mmCIF file of C-alpha atoms in Angstrom:
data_model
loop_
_atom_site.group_PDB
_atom_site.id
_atom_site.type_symbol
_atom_site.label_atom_id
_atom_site.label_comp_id
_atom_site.label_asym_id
_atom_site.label_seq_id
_atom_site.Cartn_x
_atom_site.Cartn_y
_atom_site.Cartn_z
ATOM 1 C CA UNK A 13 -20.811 13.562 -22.665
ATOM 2 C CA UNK A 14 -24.442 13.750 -24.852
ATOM 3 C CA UNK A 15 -24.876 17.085 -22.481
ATOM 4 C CA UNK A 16 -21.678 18.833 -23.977
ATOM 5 C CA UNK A 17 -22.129 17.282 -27.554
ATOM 6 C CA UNK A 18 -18.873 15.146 -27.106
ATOM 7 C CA UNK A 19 -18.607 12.572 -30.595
ATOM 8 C CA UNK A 20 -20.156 9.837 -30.839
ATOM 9 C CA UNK A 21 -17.990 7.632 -31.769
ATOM 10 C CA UNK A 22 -16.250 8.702 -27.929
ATOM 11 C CA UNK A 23 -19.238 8.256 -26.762
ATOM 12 C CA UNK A 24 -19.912 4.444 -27.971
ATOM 13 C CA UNK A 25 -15.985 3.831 -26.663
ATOM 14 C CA UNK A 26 -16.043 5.127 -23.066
ATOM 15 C CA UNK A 27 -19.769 3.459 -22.654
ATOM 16 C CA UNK A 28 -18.247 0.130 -24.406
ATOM 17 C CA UNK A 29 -15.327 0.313 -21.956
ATOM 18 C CA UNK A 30 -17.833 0.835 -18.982
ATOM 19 C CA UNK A 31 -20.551 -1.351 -19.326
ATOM 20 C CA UNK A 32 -21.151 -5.175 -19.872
ATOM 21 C CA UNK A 33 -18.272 -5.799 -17.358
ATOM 22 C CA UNK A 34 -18.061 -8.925 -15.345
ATOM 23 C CA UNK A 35 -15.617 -11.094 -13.220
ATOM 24 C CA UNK A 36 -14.761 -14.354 -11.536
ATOM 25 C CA UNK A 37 -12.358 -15.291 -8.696
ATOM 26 C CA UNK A 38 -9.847 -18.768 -8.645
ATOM 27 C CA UNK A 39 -9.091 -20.417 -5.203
ATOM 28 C CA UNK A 40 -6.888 -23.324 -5.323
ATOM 29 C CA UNK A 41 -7.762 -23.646 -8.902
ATOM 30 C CA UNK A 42 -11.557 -23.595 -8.705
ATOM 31 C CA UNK A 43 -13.339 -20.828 -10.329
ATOM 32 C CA UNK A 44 -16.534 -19.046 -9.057
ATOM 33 C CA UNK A 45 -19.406 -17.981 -11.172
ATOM 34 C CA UNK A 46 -19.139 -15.090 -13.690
ATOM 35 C CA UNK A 47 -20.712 -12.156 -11.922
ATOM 36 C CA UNK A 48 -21.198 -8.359 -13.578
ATOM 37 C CA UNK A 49 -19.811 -5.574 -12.552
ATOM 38 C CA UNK A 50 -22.327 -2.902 -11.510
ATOM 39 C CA UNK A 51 -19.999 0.148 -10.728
ATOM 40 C CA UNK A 52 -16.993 1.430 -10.652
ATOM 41 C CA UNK A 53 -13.793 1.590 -13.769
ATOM 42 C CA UNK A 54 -11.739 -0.912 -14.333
ATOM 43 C CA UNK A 55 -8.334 -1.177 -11.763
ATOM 44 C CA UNK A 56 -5.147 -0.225 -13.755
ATOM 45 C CA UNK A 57 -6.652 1.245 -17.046
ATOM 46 C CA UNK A 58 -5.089 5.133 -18.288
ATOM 47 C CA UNK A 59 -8.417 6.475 -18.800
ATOM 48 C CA UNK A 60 -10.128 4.934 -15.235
ATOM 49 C CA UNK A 61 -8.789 8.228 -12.961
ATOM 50 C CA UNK A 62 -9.989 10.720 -15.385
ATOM 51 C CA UNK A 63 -13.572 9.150 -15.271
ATOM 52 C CA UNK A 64 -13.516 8.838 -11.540
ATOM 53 C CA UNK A 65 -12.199 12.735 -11.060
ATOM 54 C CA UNK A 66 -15.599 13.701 -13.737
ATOM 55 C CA UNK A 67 -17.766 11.389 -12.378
ATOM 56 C CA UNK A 68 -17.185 12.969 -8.799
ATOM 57 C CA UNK A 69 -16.796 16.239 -9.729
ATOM 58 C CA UNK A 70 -20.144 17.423 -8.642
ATOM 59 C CA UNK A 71 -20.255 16.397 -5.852
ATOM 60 C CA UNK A 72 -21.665 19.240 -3.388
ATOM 61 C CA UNK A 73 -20.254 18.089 -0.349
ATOM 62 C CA UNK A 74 -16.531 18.918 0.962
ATOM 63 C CA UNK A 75 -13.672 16.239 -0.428
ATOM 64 C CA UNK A 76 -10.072 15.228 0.069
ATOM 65 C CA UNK A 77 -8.773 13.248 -2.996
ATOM 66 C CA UNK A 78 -4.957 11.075 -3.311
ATOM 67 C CA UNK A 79 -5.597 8.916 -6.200
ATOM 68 C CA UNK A 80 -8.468 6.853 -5.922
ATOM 69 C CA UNK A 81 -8.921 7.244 -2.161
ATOM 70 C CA UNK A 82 -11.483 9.853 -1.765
ATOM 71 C CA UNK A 83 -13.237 11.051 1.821
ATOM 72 C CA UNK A 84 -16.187 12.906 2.075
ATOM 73 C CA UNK A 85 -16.995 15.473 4.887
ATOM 74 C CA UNK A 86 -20.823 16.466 5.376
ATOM 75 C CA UNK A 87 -23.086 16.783 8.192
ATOM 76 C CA UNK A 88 -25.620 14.091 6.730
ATOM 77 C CA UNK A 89 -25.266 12.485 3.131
ATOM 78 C CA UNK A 90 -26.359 14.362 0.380
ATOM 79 C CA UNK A 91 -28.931 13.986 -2.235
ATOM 80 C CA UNK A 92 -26.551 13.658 -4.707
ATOM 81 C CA UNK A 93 -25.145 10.305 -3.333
ATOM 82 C CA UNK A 94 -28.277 8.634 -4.436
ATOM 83 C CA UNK A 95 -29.508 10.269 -7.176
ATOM 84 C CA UNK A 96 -25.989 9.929 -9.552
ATOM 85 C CA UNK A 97 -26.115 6.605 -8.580
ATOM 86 C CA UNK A 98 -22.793 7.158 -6.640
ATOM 87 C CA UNK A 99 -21.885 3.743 -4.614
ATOM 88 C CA UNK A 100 -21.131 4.519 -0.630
ATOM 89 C CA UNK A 101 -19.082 1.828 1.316
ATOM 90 C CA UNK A 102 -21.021 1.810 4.252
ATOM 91 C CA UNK A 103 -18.385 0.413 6.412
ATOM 92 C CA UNK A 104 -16.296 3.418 5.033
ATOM 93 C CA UNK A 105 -18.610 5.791 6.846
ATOM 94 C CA UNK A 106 -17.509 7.234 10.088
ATOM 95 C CA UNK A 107 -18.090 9.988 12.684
ATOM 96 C CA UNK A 108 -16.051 12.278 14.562
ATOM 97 C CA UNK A 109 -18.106 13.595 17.918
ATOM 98 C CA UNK A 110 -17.002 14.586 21.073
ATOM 99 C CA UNK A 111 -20.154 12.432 22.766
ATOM 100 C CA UNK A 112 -21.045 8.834 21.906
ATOM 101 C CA UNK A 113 -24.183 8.889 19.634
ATOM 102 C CA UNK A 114 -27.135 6.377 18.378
ATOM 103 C CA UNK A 115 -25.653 4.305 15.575
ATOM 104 C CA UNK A 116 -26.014 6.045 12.207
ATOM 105 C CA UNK A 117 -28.592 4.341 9.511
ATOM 106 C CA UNK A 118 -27.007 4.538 5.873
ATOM 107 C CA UNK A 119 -29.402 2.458 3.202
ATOM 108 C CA UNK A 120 -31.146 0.577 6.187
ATOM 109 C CA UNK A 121 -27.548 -0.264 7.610
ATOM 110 C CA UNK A 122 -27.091 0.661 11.232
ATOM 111 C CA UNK A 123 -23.457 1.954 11.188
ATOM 112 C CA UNK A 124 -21.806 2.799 14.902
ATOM 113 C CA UNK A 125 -19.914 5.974 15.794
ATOM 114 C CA UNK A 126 -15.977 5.500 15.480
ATOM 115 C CA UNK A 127 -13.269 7.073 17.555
ATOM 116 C CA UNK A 128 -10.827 6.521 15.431
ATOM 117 C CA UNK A 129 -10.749 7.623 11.919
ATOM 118 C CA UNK A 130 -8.299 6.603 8.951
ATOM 119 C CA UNK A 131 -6.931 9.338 6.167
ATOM 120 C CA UNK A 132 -5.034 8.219 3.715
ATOM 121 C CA UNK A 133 -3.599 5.475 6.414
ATOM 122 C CA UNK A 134 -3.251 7.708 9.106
ATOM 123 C CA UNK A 135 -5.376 7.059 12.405
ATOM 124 C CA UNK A 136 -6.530 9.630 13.580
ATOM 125 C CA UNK A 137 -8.116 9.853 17.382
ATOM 126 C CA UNK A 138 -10.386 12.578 18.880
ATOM 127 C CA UNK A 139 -7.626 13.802 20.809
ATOM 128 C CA UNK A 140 -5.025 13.712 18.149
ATOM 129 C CA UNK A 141 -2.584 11.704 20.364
ATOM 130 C CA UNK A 142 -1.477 9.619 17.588
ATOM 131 C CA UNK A 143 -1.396 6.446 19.833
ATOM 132 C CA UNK A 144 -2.983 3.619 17.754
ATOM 133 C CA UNK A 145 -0.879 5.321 14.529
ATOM 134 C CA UNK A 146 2.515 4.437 16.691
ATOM 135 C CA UNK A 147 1.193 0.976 17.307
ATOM 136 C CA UNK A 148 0.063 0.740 14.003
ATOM 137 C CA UNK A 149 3.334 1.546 12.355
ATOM 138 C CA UNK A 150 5.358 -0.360 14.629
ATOM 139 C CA UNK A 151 3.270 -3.565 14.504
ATOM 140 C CA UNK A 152 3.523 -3.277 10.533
ATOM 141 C CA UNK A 153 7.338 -2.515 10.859
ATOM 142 C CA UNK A 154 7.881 -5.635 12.959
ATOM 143 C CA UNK A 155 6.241 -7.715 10.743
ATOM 144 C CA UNK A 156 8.511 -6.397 7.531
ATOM 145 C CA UNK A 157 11.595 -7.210 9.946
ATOM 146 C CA UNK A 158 10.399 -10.737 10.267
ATOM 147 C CA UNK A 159 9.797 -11.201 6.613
ATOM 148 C CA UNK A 160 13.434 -9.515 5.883
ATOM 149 C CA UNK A 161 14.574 -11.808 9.173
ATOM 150 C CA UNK A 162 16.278 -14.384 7.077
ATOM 151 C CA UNK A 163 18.520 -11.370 5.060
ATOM 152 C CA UNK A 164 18.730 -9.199 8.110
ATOM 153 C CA UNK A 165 19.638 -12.091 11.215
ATOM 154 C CA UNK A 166 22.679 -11.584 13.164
ATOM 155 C CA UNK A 167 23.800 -14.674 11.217
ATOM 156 C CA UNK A 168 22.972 -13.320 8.182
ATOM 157 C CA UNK A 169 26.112 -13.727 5.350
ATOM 158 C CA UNK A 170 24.857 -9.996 3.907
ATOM 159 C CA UNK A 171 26.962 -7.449 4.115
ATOM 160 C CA UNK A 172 26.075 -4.596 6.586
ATOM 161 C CA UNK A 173 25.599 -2.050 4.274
ATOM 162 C CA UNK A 174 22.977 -4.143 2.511
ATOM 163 C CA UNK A 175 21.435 -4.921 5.468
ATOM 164 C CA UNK A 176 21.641 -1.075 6.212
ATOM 165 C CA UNK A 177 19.704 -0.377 2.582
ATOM 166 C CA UNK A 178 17.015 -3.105 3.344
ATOM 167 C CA UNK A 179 16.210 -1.266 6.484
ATOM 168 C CA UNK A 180 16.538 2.549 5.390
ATOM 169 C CA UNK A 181 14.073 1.628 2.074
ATOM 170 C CA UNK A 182 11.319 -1.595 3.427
ATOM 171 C CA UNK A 183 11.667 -0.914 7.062
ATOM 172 C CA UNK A 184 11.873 2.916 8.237
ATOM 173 C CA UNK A 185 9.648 4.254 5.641
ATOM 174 C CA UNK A 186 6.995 1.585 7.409
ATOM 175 C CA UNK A 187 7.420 2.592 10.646
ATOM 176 C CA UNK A 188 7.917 6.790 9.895
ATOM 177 C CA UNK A 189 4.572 7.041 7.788
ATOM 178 C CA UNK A 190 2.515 10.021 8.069
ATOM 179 C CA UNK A 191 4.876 11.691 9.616
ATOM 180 C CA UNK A 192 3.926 14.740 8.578
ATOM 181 C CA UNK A 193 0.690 14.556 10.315
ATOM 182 C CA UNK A 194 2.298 13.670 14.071
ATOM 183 C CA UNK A 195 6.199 15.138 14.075
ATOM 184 C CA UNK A 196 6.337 17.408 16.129
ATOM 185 C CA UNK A 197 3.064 16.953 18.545
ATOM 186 C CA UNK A 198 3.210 13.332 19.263
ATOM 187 C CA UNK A 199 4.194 12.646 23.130
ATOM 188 C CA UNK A 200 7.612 11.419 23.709
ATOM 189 C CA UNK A 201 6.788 8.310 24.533
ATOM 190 C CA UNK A 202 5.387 7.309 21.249
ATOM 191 C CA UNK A 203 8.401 9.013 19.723
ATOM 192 C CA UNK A 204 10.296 6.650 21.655
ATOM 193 C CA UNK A 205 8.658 3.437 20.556
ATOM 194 C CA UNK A 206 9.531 4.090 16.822
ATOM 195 C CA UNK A 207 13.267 4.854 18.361
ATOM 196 C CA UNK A 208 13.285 1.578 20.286
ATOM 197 C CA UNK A 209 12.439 -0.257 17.458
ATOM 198 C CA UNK A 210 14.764 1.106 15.328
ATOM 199 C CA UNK A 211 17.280 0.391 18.244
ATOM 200 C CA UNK A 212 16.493 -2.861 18.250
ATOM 201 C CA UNK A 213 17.059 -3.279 14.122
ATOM 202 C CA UNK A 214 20.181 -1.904 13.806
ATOM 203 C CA UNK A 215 21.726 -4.001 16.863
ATOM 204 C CA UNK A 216 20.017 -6.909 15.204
ATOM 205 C CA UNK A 217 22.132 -5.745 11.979
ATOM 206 C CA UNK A 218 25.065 -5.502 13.530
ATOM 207 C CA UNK A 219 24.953 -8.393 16.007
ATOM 208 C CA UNK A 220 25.922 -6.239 18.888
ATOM 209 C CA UNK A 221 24.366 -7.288 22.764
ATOM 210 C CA UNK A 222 21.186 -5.047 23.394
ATOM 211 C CA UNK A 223 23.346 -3.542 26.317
ATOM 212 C CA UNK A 224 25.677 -1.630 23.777
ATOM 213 C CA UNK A 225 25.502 1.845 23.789
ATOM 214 C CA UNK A 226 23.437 3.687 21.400
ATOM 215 C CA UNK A 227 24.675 6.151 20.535
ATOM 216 C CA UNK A 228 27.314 3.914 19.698
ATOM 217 C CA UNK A 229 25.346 1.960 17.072
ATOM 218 C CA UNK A 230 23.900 5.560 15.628
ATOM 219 C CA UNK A 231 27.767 6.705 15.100
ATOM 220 C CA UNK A 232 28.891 3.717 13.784
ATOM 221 C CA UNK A 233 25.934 3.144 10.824
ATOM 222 C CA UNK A 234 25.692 6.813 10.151
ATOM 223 C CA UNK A 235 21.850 6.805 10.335
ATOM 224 C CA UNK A 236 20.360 9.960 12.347
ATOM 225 C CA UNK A 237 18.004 9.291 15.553
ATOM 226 C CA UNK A 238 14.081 9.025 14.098
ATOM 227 C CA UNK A 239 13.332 11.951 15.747
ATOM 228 C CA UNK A 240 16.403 13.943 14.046
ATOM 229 C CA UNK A 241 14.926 12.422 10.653
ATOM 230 C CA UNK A 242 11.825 13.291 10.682
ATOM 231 C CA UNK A 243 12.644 16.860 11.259
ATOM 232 C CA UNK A 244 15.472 16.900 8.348
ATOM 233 C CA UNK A 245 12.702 15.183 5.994
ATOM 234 C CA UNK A 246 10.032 17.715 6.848
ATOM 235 C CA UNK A 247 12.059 20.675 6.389
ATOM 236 C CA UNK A 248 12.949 18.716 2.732
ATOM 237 C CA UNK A 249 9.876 18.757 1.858
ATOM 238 C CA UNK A 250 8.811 22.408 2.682
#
């Protein structure tokens, strides 16, 4: 900001609102020491993103950005990284190779090749099979249908089509993320597991016997078959 002979006076606020920051955490009512903050803008605050985006900007290494979740894509970290005094997670740091390699050593840290890699919460495997994704979406969707269980039960006293809207908008989005990403080249089988699962939900909904036909169910709620979805929502979004 000196560089491109910003004010002053905007100068003094974005260094006030920068620097001198500090925190504490509570746990059952007992606080910790006050520590400072040494990088990064404060969560939440209008003017934090625009900071981040100039701060990075320079960068001379390839980027994706969504928000404040940034990856990085370079053959071996760049002089840069140190010399702005940008912070590196190093347990954010991974590799994509075909052949195991020797661990990786980022500021003295010995980090280990992963085979799996996570965009934007999206696994991603070398052989872009999608297979820990599925299991990944489906173990998170299970666990929003047991914190909905007590609303959703075959006892429940909710009306269907409540219990229909719980699932469309806290429990399908869960278990169809990134889809655009895997529809399409995903093997059946993992197509099926989000369709057995979603199965299994809507006969829960309507306290039907798991033996009950399908197709059945899928008439009777009006909700398409995930793989029928998925298609309609990426052609939406084209």
């Amino acid at each position: 900001m000196i560089d491109f002979d910003f004010p002053t006076n905007l100068i003094l606020i974005t260094k006030s609102f920068l620097s001198e920051k500090t925190f504490k955490v509570i746990c059952n009512g007992s606080y910790s020491t006050i520590r400072s903050i040494r990088a990064g803008v404060p969560q939440g605050a209008v003017l934090s993103p625009t900071l981040y985006n100039i701060y990075t900007a320079d960068i001379h290494v390839c980027t994706t950005m969504f928000a404040d979740d940034t990856s990085f894509y370079k053959t071996a970290l760049h002089h840069l990284t140190t010399s702005s005094k940008l912070k590196v997670a190093s347990r954010s740091i991974e590799t994509k190779n075909e052949i195991p390699t020797d661990p990786i050593k980022v500021f003295g840290t010995c980090e280990s090749c992963r085979l799996i890699i996570k965009l934007l919460g999206v696994h991603l495997d070398k052989r872009l099979t999608f297979k820990y994704h599925i299991e990944n979406v489906t173990r998170k969707a299970n666990n929003a249908i047991r914190t909905l269980y007590l609303l959703i039960n075959r006892k429940s006293k909710l009306h269907i089509t409540n219990k229909l809207l719980l699932y469309k908008l806290a429990i399908r989005p869960i278990l169809t993320y990134g889809y655009p990403a895997f529809h399409g080249i995903i093997a059946a089988t993992h197509t099926r597991k989000l369709q057995t699962l979603q199965n299994r939900t809507l006969k829960m909904i309507l306290d039907r016997p798991w033996w009950e036909s399908t197709e059945q169910i899928h008439a009777e709620t009006k909700l398409p078959w995930i793989n029928d979805y998925l298609q309609k929502r990426l052609i939406q979004n084209l």
